[in-house]
Amino acid sequence: MAKRHKTDSRPTIAEIAQIAGVSIPTVSKVLNGRTDVAQQTRERVERVIEEYGFVRNRAARALRKGKTGLVDLVLPRLDDEYFLPILEGASQVVREAGMRLVLTSTHYHSEEDAQWINDATDRSIDGILLVLPTEEAIERLEQAGRPFVLIHNQGGLLNMAPSVRITSWEGGFVATQHLLNLGHRRIAYIGKTSPTRDAIERIAGYRAALDAAHLPIDPQLECAGEFNEIDGYHATRALLQLAEPPTAIFAGNDHQAAGVYRALHELGITVPDEMSVIGFDNLPYTAIMNPPLTTIHAPRLELGRAAAAILVSLINEKPPETARVVLPTHLVERQSCRPLAQQAHRP
Amino acid sequence: MAKRHKTDSRPTIAEIAQIAGVSIPTVSKVLNGRTDVAQQTRERVERVIEEYGFVRNRAARALRKGKTGLVDLVLPRLDDEYFLPILEGASQVVREAGMRLVLTSTHYHSEEDAQWINDATDRSIDGILLVLPTEEAIERLEQAGRPFVLIHNQGGLLNMAPSVRITSWEGGFVATQHLLNLGHRRIAYIGKTSPTRDAIERIAGYRAALDAAHLPIDPQLECAGEFNEIDGYHATRALLQLAEPPTAIFAGNDHQAAGVYRALHELGITVPDEMSVIGFDNLPYTAIMNPPLTTIHAPRLELGRAAAAILVSLINEKPPETARVVLPTHLVERQSCRPLAQQAHRP
């Protein structure tokens, strides 16, 4: 006991692991008296513990350090698998940093914002990852003065807050260009009415690709729709009522594309023989749709990892060189698009 | 200040809300000086705060109470949307109890078990929700002596640990009986080799339904397979090679059913005209499969809610009357099964 430093400097498991140059699980094994640790490693870990002591209770430690080891991931909802890899990526990085991830779903209720923003303000968490934040939430976080990183920031383009997002404009451009390269000229877009920044960028990319190909914008081919299956379904039913229907449909996200498939199936229109379809996000089920969906890959795991990495740096007061990251999307070509020349002509 | 009690008894926001008989967001609004609170309500909340004081810092409070307000949800993986409603349900109940949900993904690495079990042991969390636990994890948690609840317990039937699971045996029975009622006699099951308790129950339910209909068990119709798409695909390819293929396939879960669809589509066999298919879980995408999949609904949101409710009771030292809950499954009939008499005969 004589060798022990005063209480305030005793390290956590993570710090012991770092000092001893071993992994956290290895320190755990030694502490738990497990036998599956090399003798040399065990002795090194035990020397570090003997030298520095060891704090078991995180709450005690948090109070001394002014840190809690907790990072809050705040999502608008938890019923959309889109968010899962973001969770996974953030969880990986937070764990690697020896911290823990708290999960908060706001269900879009702004009243509930209060609680998690209070948690930030009263320092019961070290930082916040905020997915699809509202302007109000960003403002209140800025006032709270705690580290935060925005994921899919919908805010103004001039906002300099730390954020990670994807190239939605480029994705929209590439998706449309892919259809243009296949000879399509009447290409519909679904998702016009979603107010998210990603939706705004996607339709802008669509329009820019048409413009680059010297094609006019036809307002009839720009369909209303939120990013869900039912709006994809209704938009497609409406498109097929047009005097001159499209030969290809670019759905703003994969959920919509599933609705497009359902409407086309009901109408007896086959994909891609009679209609080309492209989606956005590359959700797992798109690979097993019938036919497998061509779509734009959104790097969701990387979104979660990148945002968490920036947040950990901010918490440790080592701000990264750049705290505003944009991750690239790319085309995943499957079997839902074909050259217009090979598509059957519909009456 | 004179009225304030000694530091150790100052309440949290949740407790103030309870004492004042208002919601947590309402207390938050009063604390944040917002104007959208009725005057009478504001005064009641302010009286309670004046009377009892108020603790902003959770870490300080945790140390005094010996509680941290944190519940850990430990999952084997975060890349399967099956788990999402469980997360959501647990998150709802934990929030309603004024606590926070920490998320831990073990990636099936038993080494990583160490860290979250240590968190339980060193009292830096108040309790654990453990999804698909291993025997080893259960044993270590029992030794740690902290509150925990198992979700989809795979352990021995004699284990008396608090747990929430679903009627997988009954689901397997009902799925098979549905196909029998449609006149099918050669019914295949996929999922024989999954070691999970749910898989064991499902095949047992399948066999019991066949037995009740006085039909023999044909080992050729019981296919190997883990609960994923690719195993459903391979099992189906193998089934179609049989001298006498099945007329209906019961996939152990929906991911497998997606693989069944893919294999059948490649072979030009239509569902349900030439093959009836039934799944298990009722994942969202099954409603938009082509044709929409008949499946057994697994109450995943309720799994998360029920488990969290038991855990909260245990943490508050008010053990529920029963801490071992089994939630019922039910048949969701869509368009992937039809009477054998109406199915086309294959050569």
Coordinates of C-alpha atoms in Angstrom, one line a residue, chain A residues 13-14 24-25 27-29 31-32 34 54-63 67-68 70 72 77-85 87-88 91-92 95 100-107 110-112 114-115 118-119 121-125 136 140 229 255 258-259 262 265 284-285 287-288 290-291, chain B residues 13 24-25 28-29 31-32 34 54-63 67-68 70 72 77-85 87-88 91-92 95 100-107 110-115 118-119 121-125 136 140 229 255 258-259 261-262 265 284-285 287-288 290-291:
Chain A
I13 CA -8.8 0.1 -16.3
A14 CA -8.3 1.9 -19.6
I24 CA -8.3 -3.4 -21.8
P25 CA -9.7 -7.0 -21.8
V27 CA -6.3 -5.9 -17.7
S28 CA -9.8 -7.2 -16.9
K29 CA -8.6 -10.8 -17.0
L31 CA -8.1 -8.2 -12.2
N32 CA -10.5 -11.1 -12.4
R34 CA -8.3 -15.5 -15.0
F54 CA -6.7 1.3 -9.4
V55 CA -10.2 2.8 -9.2
R56 CA -13.1 0.5 -9.6
N57 CA -15.9 3.0 -9.2
R58 CA -16.4 5.1 -12.3
A59 CA -18.8 7.5 -10.5
A60 CA -16.1 8.3 -7.9
R61 CA -13.6 8.9 -10.7
A62 CA -16.0 10.9 -12.8
L63 CA -16.6 13.3 -9.9
K67 CA -15.8 13.7 -16.5
T68 CA -18.3 10.9 -16.6
L70 CA -20.3 9.0 -21.1
D72 CA -24.8 10.6 -25.5
R77 CA -36.2 7.7 -33.8
L78 CA -35.2 4.1 -33.3
D79 CA -37.5 2.4 -35.7
D80 CA -35.5 2.8 -38.9
E81 CA -32.7 0.5 -39.7
Y82 CA -30.9 3.3 -41.5
F83 CA -29.5 4.4 -38.1
L84 CA -28.1 1.0 -37.0
P85 CA -24.7 1.1 -38.5
L87 CA -24.9 3.3 -33.8
E88 CA -22.5 0.5 -34.4
S91 CA -20.3 2.4 -30.3
Q92 CA -17.0 1.0 -31.6
R95 CA -15.6 1.8 -26.6
R100 CA -19.5 4.4 -22.9
L101 CA -22.4 5.3 -25.3
V102 CA -25.7 6.4 -23.9
L103 CA -28.6 6.1 -26.3
T104 CA -31.4 8.7 -26.4
S105 CA -34.3 8.6 -28.8
T106 CA -36.3 11.9 -29.0
H107 CA -39.1 10.6 -31.1
S110 CA -38.9 18.8 -28.9
E111 CA -40.1 18.7 -25.2
E112 CA -37.9 15.7 -24.7
A114 CA -34.9 19.4 -22.6
Q115 CA -33.7 16.3 -20.7
N118 CA -29.9 19.4 -19.5
D119 CA -27.6 16.4 -19.2
T121 CA -25.5 21.4 -19.5
D122 CA -25.2 19.9 -16.0
R123 CA -22.1 17.9 -17.1
S124 CA -23.5 14.5 -16.4
I125 CA -22.3 13.5 -19.9
E136 CA -33.2 24.8 -32.0
R140 CA -29.2 25.2 -27.3
E229 CA -42.2 3.3 -48.5
H255 CA -37.5 2.8 -48.5
A258 CA -39.4 -0.5 -52.0
G259 CA -42.7 1.4 -52.5
R262 CA -44.7 -2.5 -54.9
H265 CA -45.7 -5.0 -59.3
P284 CA -29.1 -4.4 -46.5
Y285 CA -32.5 -5.5 -47.9
A287 CA -29.4 -6.7 -52.1
I288 CA -32.2 -9.2 -51.7
N290 CA -36.4 -8.8 -56.6
P291 CA -34.6 -7.7 -58.7
Chain B
I13 CA -35.3 16.3 -11.8
I24 CA -40.0 15.6 -16.3
P25 CA -40.0 17.9 -19.4
S28 CA -37.0 21.0 -17.2
K29 CA -38.9 23.9 -18.7
L31 CA -35.6 25.1 -14.6
N32 CA -34.7 26.6 -18.0
R34 CA -39.2 28.7 -20.4
F54 CA -32.1 20.2 -6.6
V55 CA -29.1 18.3 -7.7
R56 CA -27.9 19.1 -11.2
N57 CA -24.9 16.9 -11.3
R58 CA -25.7 13.2 -11.8
A59 CA -22.3 12.0 -10.9
A60 CA -22.4 13.7 -7.5
R61 CA -25.8 12.2 -6.8
A62 CA -24.8 8.8 -8.0
L63 CA -21.9 8.7 -5.6
K67 CA -26.5 4.5 -7.9
T68 CA -25.5 5.9 -11.3
L70 CA -27.3 4.0 -15.9
D72 CA -26.4 -1.2 -19.7
R77 CA -24.1 -7.4 -32.5
L78 CA -25.5 -4.2 -33.9
D79 CA -25.8 -5.0 -37.6
D80 CA -29.2 -6.9 -37.5
E81 CA -32.4 -4.8 -37.5
Y82 CA -34.0 -7.6 -35.5
F83 CA -32.6 -5.8 -32.4
L84 CA -33.8 -2.3 -33.2
P85 CA -37.3 -2.5 -31.5
L87 CA -33.5 -1.1 -28.2
E88 CA -36.4 1.2 -28.7
S91 CA -34.9 2.9 -24.2
Q92 CA -38.6 4.1 -23.6
R95 CA -36.2 7.0 -19.9
R100 CA -30.3 6.4 -19.1
L101 CA -29.5 3.5 -21.4
V102 CA -25.9 2.6 -22.2
L103 CA -25.3 0.6 -25.3
T104 CA -22.7 -2.2 -25.5
S105 CA -22.1 -4.4 -28.5
T106 CA -19.9 -7.4 -27.8
H107 CA -19.5 -8.6 -31.4
S110 CA -16.1 -13.2 -25.1
E111 CA -13.0 -11.2 -24.2
E112 CA -15.0 -8.0 -24.4
D113 CA -17.5 -9.5 -21.9
A114 CA -14.9 -8.6 -19.3
Q115 CA -15.4 -4.9 -19.5
N118 CA -16.6 -5.3 -14.6
D119 CA -18.9 -2.3 -15.0
T121 CA -19.2 -5.5 -10.6
D122 CA -17.7 -2.2 -9.8
R123 CA -21.2 -0.6 -9.5
S124 CA -20.6 2.0 -12.3
I125 CA -23.9 0.9 -13.7
E136 CA -20.5 -17.9 -19.1
R140 CA -20.4 -14.1 -14.1
E229 CA -30.1 -15.0 -45.7
H255 CA -33.7 -13.4 -43.1
A258 CA -35.5 -13.8 -48.0
G259 CA -32.8 -16.3 -49.1
Y261 CA -37.2 -16.2 -52.2
R262 CA -33.9 -15.5 -53.9
H265 CA -36.6 -16.8 -58.1
P284 CA -40.6 -4.6 -41.5
Y285 CA -39.3 -5.6 -44.9
A287 CA -44.4 -6.6 -45.7
I288 CA -42.9 -5.3 -48.9
N290 CA -42.7 -9.8 -53.4
P291 CA -45.1 -11.4 -52.6

